[in-house]
C-alpha positions as a printed Julia matrix, in Angstrom:
110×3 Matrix{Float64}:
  -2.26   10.47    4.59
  -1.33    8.96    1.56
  -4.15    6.15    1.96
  -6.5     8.93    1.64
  -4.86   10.73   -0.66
  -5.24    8.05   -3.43
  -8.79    6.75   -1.79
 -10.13   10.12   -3.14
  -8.76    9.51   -6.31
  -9.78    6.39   -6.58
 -13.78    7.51   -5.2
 -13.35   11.1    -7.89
 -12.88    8.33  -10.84
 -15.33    5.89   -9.83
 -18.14    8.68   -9.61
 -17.01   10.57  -12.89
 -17.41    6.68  -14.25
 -20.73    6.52  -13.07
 -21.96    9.55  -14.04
 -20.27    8.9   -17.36
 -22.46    5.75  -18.21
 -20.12    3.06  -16.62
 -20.99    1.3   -13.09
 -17.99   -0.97  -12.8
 -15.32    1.25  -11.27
 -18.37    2.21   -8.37
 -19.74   -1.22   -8.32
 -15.83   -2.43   -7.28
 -14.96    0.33   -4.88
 -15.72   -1.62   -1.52
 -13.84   -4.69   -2.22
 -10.58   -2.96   -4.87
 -10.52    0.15   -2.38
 -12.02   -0.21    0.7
 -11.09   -3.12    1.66
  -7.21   -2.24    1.21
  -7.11    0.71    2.52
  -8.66   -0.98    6.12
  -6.21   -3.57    6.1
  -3.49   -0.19    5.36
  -5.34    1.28    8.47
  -4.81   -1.68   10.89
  -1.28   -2.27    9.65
  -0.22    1.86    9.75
  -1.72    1.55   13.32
   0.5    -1.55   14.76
   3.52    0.0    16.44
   4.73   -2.95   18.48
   6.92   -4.64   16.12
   9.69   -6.34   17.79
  12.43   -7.02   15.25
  13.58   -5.44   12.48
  11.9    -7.65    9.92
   9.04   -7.32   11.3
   8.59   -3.94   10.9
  10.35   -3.96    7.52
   7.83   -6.21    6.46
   4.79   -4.3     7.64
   6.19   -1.45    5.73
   6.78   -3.05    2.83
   3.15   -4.87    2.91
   1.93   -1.32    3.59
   3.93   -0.14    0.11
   2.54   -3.03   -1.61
  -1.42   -2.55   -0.73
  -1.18    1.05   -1.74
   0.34   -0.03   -5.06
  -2.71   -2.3    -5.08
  -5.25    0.93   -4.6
  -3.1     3.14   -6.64
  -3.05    1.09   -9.94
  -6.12   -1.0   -10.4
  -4.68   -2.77  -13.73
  -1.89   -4.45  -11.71
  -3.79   -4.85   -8.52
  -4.3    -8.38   -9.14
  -0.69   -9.56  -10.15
  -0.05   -7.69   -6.91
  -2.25   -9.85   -5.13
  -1.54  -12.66   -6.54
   2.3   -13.03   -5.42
   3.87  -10.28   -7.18
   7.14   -9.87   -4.68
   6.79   -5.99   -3.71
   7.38   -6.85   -0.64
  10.41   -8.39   -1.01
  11.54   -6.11   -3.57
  11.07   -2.88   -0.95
  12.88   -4.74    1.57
  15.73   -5.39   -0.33
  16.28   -2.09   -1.71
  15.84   -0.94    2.1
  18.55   -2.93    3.3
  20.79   -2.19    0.24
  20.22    0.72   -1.49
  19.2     3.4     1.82
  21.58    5.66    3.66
  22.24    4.12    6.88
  21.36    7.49    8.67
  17.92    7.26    6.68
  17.19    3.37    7.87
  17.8     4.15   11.1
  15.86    6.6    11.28
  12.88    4.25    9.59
  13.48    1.68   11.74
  13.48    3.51   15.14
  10.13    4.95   14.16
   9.03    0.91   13.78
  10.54   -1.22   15.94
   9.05   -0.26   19.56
């Protein structure tokens, strides 16, 4: 949902580009949107994580490629090695109610 959500966005701004003189923003789209938001698809649709890492992991790298759609000016420090992933992970662990984890984590781990 929110893939799509911020695909639109990014597809409304890359047309209003175009029709407003400027191709880059449309000539980009398949590889700085498209592209991400398959590899979101294919890791929202994996349910058979087996350990808690794992799945903390895939949602982090899920956080991080939608932060790579969502703000095209960072999307390659993102890329790159910026450590999103890590970051979300460690604020999960730490900073979450444990009733709120849980809750995550059942929903993750198969």
């Amino acid at each position: 949902m929110i893939a799509a959500i911020v695909f639109a966005w990014r597809a409304y701004f890359a047309i209003t580009d175009l029709v407003d003189g400027d191709q880059t923003a449309f000539l980009t789209f398949p590889l700085s949107v498209v592209l991400p938001v398959t590899i979101f698809a294919f890791l929202a649709t994996r349910r058979s994580m087996t350990s808690q890492e794992g799945a903390l992991m895939q949602l982090g790298a899920m956080m991080q490629i939608l932060l790579i759609i969502a703000l095209p000016s960072f999307a390659l420090y993102l890329t790159l090695g910026f450590p999103v992933v890590f970051l979300m992970v460690e604020l999960f662990e730490t900073r979450l109610p444990n009733s709120l984890k849980t809750a995550i984590k059942s929903r993750f781990i198969a």
